[in-house]
Tab-separated table of C-alpha atoms in Angstrom:
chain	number	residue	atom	x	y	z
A	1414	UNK	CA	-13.144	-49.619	81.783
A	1415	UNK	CA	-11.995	-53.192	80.679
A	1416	UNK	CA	-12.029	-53.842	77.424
A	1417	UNK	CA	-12.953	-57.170	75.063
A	1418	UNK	CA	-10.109	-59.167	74.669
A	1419	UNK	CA	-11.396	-60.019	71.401
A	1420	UNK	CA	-14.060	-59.290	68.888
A	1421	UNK	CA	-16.717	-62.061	68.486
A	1422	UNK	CA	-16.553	-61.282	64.532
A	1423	UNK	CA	-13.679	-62.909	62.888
A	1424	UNK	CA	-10.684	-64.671	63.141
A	1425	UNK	CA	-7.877	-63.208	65.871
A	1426	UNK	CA	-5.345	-61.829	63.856
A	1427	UNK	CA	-6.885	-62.010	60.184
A	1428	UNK	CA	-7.970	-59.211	58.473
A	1429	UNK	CA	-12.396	-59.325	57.870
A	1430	UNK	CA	-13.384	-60.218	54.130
A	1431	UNK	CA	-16.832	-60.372	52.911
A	1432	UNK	CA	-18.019	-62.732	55.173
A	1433	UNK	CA	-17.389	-61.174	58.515
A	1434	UNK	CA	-18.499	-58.062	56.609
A	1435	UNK	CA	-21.717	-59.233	56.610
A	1436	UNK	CA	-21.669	-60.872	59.487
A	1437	UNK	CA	-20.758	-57.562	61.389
A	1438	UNK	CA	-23.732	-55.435	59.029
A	1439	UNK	CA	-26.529	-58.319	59.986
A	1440	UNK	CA	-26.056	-57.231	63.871
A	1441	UNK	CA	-26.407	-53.691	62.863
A	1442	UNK	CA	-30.378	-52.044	64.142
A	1443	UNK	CA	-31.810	-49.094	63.354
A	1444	UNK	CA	-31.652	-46.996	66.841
A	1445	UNK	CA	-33.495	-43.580	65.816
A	1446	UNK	CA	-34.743	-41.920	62.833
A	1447	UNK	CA	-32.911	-39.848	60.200
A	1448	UNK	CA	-36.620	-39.326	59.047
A	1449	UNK	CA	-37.797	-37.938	62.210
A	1450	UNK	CA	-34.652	-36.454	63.598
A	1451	UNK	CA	-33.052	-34.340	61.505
A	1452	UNK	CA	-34.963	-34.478	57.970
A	1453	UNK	CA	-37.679	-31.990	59.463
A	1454	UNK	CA	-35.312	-29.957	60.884
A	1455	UNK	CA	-33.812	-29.082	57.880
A	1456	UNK	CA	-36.744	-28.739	56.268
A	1457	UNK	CA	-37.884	-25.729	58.965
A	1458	UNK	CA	-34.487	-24.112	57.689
A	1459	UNK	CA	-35.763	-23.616	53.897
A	1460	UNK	CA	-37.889	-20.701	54.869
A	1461	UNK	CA	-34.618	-18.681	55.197
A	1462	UNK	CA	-32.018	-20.700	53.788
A	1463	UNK	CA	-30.480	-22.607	51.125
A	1464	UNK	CA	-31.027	-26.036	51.336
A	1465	UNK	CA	-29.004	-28.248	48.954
A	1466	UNK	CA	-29.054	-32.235	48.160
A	1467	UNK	CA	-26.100	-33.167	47.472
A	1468	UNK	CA	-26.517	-36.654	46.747
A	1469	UNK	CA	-28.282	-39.948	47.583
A	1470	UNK	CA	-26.408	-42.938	49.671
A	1471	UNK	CA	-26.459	-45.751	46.641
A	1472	UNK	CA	-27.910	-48.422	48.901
A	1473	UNK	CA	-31.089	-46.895	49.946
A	1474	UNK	CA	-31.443	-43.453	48.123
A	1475	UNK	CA	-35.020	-42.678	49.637
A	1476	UNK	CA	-34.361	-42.934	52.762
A	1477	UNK	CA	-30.931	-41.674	53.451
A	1478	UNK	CA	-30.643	-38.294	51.268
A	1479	UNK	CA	-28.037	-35.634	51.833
A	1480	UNK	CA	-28.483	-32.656	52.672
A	1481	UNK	CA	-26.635	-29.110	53.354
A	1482	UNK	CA	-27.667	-25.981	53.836
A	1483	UNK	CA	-25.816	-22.316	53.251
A	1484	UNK	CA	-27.007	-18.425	53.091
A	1485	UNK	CA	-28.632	-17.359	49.937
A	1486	UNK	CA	-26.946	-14.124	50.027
A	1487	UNK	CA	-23.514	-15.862	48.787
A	1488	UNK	CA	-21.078	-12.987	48.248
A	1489	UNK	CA	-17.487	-13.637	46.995
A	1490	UNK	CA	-15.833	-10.781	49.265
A	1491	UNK	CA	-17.304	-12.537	52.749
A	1492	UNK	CA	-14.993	-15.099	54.359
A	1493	UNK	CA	-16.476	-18.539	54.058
A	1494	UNK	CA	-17.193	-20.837	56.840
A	1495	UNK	CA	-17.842	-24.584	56.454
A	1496	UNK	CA	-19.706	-26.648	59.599
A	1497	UNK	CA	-19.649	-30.601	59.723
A	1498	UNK	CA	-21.325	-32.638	61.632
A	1499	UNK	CA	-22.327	-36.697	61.923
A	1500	UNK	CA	-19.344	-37.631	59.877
A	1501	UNK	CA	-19.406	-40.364	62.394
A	1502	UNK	CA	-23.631	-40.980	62.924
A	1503	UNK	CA	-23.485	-41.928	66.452
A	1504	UNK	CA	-21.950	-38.852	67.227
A	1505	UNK	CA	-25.101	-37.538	68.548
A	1506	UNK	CA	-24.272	-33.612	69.611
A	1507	UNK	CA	-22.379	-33.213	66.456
A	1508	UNK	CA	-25.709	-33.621	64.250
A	1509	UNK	CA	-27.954	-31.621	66.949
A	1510	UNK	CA	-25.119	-29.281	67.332
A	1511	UNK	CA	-24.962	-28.081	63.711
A	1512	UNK	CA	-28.738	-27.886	63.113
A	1513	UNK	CA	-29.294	-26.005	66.219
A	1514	UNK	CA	-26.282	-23.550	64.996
A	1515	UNK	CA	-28.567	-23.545	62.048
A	1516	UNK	CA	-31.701	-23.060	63.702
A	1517	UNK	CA	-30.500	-20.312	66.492
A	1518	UNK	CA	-27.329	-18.814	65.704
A	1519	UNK	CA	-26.300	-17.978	62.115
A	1520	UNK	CA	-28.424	-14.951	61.814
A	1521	UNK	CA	-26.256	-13.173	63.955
A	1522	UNK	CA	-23.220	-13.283	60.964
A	1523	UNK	CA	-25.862	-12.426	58.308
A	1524	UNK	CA	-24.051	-9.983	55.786
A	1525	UNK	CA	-20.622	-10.862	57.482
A	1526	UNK	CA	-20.173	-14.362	56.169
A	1527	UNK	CA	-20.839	-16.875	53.431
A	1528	UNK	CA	-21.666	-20.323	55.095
A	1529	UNK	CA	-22.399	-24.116	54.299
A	1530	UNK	CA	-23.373	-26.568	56.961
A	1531	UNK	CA	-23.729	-30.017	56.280
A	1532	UNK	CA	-25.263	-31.376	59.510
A	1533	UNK	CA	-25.532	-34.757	59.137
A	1534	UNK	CA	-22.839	-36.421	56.431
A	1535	UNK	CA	-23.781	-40.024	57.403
A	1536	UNK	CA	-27.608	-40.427	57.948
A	1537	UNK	CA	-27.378	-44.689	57.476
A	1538	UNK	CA	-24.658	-44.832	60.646
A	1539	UNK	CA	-27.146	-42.103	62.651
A	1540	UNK	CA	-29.664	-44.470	62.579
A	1541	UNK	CA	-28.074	-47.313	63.741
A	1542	UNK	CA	-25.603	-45.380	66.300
A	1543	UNK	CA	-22.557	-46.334	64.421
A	1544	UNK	CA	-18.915	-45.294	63.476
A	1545	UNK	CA	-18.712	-46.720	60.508
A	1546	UNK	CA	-21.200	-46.837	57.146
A	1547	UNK	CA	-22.808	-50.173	55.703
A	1548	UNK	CA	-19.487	-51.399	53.898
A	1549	UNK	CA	-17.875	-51.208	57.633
A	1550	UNK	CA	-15.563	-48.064	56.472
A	1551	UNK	CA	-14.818	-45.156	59.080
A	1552	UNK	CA	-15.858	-41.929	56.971
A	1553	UNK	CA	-12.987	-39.686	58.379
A	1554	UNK	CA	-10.473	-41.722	57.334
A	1555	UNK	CA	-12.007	-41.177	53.760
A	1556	UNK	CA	-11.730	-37.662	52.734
A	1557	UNK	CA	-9.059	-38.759	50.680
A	1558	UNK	CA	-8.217	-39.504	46.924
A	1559	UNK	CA	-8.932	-43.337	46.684
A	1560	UNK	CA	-11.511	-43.392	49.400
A	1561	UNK	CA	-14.763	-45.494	49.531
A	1562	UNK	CA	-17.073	-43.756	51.563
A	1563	UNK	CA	-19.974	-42.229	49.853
A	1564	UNK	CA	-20.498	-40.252	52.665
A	1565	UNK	CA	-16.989	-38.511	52.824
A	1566	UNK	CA	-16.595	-39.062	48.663
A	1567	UNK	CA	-20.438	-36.630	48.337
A	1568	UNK	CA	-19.609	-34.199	50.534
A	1569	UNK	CA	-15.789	-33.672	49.103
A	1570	UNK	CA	-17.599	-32.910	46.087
A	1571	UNK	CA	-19.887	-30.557	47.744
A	1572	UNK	CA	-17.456	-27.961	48.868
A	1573	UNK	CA	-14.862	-28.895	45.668
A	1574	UNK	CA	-16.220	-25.512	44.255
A	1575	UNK	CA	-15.584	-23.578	47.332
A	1576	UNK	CA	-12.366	-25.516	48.570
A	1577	UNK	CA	-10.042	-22.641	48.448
A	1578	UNK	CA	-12.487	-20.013	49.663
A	1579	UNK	CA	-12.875	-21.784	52.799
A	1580	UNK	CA	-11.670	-19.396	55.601
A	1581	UNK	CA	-12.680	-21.742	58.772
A	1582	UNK	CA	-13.920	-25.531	58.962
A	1583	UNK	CA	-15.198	-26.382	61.899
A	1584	UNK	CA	-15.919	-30.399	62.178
A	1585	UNK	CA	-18.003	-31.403	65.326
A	1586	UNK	CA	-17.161	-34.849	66.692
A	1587	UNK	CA	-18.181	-36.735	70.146
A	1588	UNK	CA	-15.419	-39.125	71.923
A	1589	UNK	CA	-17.466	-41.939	73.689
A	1590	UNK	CA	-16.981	-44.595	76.148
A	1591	UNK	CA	-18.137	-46.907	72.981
A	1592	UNK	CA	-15.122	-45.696	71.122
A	1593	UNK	CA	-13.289	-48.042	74.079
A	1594	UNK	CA	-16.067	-50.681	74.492
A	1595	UNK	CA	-17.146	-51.396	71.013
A	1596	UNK	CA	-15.001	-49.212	67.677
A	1597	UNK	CA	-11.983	-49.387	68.617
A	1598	UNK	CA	-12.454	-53.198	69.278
A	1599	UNK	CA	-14.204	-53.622	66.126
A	1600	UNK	CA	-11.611	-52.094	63.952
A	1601	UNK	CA	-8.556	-53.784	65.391
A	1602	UNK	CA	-10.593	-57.237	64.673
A	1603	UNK	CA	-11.380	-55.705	60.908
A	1604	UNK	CA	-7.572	-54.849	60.260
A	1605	UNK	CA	-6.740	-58.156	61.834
A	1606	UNK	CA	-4.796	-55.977	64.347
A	1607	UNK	CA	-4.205	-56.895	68.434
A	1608	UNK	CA	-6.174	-54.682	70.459
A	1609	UNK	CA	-4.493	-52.020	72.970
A	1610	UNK	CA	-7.275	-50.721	75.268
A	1611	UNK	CA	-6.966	-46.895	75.698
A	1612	UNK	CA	-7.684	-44.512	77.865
A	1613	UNK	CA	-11.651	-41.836	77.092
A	1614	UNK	CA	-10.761	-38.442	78.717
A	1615	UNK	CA	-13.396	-36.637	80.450
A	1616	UNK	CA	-14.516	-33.160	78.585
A	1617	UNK	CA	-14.073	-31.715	75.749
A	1618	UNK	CA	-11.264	-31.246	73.614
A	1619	UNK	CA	-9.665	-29.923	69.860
A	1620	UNK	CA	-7.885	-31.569	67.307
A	1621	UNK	CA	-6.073	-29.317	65.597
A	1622	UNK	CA	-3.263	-29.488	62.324
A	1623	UNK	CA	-0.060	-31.064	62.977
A	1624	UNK	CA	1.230	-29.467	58.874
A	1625	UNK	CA	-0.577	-25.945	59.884
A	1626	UNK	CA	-1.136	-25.144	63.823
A	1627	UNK	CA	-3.437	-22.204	64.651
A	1628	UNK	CA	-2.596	-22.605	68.483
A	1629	UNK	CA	-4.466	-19.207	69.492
A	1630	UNK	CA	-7.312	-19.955	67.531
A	1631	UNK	CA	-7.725	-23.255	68.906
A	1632	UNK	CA	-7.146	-21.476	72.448
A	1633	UNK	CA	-10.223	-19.243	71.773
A	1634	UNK	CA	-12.103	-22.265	70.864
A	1635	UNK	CA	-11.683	-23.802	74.575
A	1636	UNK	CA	-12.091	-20.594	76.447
A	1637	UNK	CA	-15.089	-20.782	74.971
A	1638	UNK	CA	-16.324	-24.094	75.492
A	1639	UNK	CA	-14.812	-23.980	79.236
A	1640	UNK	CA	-17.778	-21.719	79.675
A	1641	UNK	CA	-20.412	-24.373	78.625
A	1642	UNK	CA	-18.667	-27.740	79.574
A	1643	UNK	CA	-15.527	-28.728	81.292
A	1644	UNK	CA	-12.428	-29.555	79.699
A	1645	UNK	CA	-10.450	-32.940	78.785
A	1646	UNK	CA	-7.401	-33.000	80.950
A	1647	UNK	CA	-4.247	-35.111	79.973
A	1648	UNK	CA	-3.451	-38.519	81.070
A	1649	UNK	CA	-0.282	-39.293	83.561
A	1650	UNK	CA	1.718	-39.415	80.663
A	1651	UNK	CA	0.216	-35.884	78.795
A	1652	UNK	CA	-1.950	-37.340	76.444
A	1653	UNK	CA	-5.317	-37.532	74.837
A	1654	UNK	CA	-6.476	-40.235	73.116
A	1655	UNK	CA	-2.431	-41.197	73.075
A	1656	UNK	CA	-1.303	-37.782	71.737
A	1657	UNK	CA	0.377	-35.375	73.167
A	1658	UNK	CA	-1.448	-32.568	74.661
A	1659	UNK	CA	0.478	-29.524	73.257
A	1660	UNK	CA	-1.826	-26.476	75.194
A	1661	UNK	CA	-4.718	-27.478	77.641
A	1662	UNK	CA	-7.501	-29.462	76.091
A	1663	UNK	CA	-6.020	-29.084	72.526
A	1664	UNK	CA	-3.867	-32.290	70.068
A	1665	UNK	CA	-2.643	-32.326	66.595
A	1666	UNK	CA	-3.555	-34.545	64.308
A	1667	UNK	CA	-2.141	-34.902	60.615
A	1668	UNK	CA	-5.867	-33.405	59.116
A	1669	UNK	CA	-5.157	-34.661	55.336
A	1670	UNK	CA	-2.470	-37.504	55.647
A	1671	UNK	CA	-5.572	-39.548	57.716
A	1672	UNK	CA	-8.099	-38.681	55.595
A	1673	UNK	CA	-9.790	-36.943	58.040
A	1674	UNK	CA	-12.993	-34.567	57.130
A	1675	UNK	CA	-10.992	-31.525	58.716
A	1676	UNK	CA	-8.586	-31.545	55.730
A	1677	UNK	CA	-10.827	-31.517	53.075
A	1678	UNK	CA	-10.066	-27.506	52.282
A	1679	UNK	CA	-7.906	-24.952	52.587
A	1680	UNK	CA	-8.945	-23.479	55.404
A	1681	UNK	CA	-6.288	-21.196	57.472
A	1682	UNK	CA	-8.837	-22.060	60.279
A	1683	UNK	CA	-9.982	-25.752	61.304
A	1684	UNK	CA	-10.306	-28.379	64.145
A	1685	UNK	CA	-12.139	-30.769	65.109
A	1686	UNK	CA	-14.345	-30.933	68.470
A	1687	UNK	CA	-14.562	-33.940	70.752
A	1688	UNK	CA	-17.552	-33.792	73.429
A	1689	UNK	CA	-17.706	-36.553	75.932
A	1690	UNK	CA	-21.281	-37.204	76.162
A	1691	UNK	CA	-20.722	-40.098	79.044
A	1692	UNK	CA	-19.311	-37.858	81.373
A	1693	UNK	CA	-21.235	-37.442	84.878
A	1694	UNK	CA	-20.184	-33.809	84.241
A	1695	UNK	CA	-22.235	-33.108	81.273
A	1696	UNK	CA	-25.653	-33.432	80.229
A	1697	UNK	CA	-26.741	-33.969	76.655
A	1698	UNK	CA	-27.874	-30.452	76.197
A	1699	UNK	CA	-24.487	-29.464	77.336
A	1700	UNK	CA	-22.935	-31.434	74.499
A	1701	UNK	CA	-24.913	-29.322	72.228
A	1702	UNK	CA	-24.127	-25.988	73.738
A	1703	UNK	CA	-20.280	-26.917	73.729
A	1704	UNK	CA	-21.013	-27.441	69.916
A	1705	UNK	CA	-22.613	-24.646	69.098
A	1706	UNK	CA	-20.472	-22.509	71.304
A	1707	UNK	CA	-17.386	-23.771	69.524
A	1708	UNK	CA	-18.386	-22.616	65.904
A	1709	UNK	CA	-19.545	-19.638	67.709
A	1710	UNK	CA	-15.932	-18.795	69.016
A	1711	UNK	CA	-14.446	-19.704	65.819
A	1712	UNK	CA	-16.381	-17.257	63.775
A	1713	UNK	CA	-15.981	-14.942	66.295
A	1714	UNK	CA	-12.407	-15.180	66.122
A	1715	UNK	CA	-11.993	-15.382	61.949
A	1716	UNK	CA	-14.333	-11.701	62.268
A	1717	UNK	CA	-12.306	-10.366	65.167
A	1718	UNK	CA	-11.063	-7.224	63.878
A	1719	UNK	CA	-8.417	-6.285	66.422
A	1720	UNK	CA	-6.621	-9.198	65.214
């Protein structure tokens, strides 16, 4: 894939102010629905679930509310397991992959665990297939103190209460040829930064914690998914995504020092997932099965009793 040499928003170079702000949020269209996509879906959940608001997106409340949903049973002694998904919205399998976790799955750990699944954390980007929200700010690098994003600033304070209780996080993330073709692009040009094109592996892969490895939980994880989807392999130089590959198909990234939605508690257990929905080796049902077989694995290993 060749990449832009430059963005056609801004100045080479120069950090974006307000103007190219809005110059980038005029090209923005809505794509799909939040409305038809994934509000009635998590309305079909209330008949045996929770389902929470958890707050309103400032610049167009009725349209874009949040929402999470978690077991009514909530009992202290259960481990606690927290699913995310459409921190980035165009990060299709991440949203379908929750919900359908939701829809299909979770009934099987009834009585065995407390959970909270917040399927879709940025309905605005969703709609228009974006990275970024309407003030051109990447949610996960905004689970931070000091960051902007409503979307990452709401759902913080969702699980605030139930920060430490957190056993297992599991955040579900796509990489996409458009990270290549279009964000990474765009965000050089916003942080008036040259552009290196990288490298999109092909499958699926982890990110786990650089400050607190789990390396055979995130092994568990891929034997999993290697059932559903194939997985990333590493570049000539052992990479993915320019970090080293420290077991097959698994990373480390610093979770809290980037502000990254896998950081937000204090989970033992977290990673992130990466699907590659532009692979000629996967369909987009297979994107959602990788998802859903991921949390799968990782609740399966947090209950695993010969451990």
């Amino acid at each position: 894939m060749t990449a832009p040499t430059s963005y056609p928003i801004g100045t080479p170079g120069t950090p974006w102010g307000a103007r190219e702000i809005a110059a980038w949020r005029a090209q923005q269209r809505i794509q799909r629905r939040y409305a038809d996509d994934v509000l009635p879906a998590i309305e079909c959940l209330r008949a045996g679930h929770e389902v929470v608001e958890y707050g309103r997106l400032d610049h167009d409340p009725v349209r874009y509310p949040l929402f999470a949903v978690r077991n009514r049973d909530w009992h202290a002694q259960r481990p606690t397991v927290l699913v995310t998904g459409g921190v980035h919205g165009y990060e299709t399998s991440g949203v379908h992959g929750a919900l359908r976790f939701a829809e299909r799955h979770v009934a099987a750990y009834a009585g065995r665990i407390n959970w909270l699944i917040a399927p879709c954390v940025s309905p605005w980007a969703y709609e228009m297939i974006q990275r970024w929200n309407l003030q051109a700010v990447d949610p996960n690098r905004s689970f931070r103190d000091g960051g902007t994003a409503q979307e990452a600033l709401a759902l913080m304070a969702l699980v605030a209460p139930i920060r430490e209780q957190v056993a297992l996080h599991v955040d579900l993330h796509e990489t996409t040829d458009s990270d290549e073709s279009e964000f990474g692009p765009a965000r050089d040009a916003r942080d008036g930064k040259p552009h290196t094109p990288g490298v999109i592996p092909d499958g699926f892969y982890l990110v786990d914690d650089t400050e607190a490895p789990e390396p055979a939980f995130q092994q568990a994880v891929i034997d999993a998914v290697a059932r559903v989807t194939h997985i990333a392999p590493a570049d000539a130089g052992g990479r993915i995504i320019g970090s080293p590959v420290v077991s097959p198909g698994v990373i480390r990234y610093p979770l809290r020092a980037l502000g990254l939605c896998a950081g937000i508690t204090t989970a033992r257990y977290r990673t992130t997932t990466e699907v590659y929905p532009d692979s000629p080796r996967a369909t987009p049902e297979q994107c959602i099965a990788a998802q859903v077989a991921a949390v799968c694995a990782a609740i399966d290993y947090l209950l695993d009793p010969s451990r």
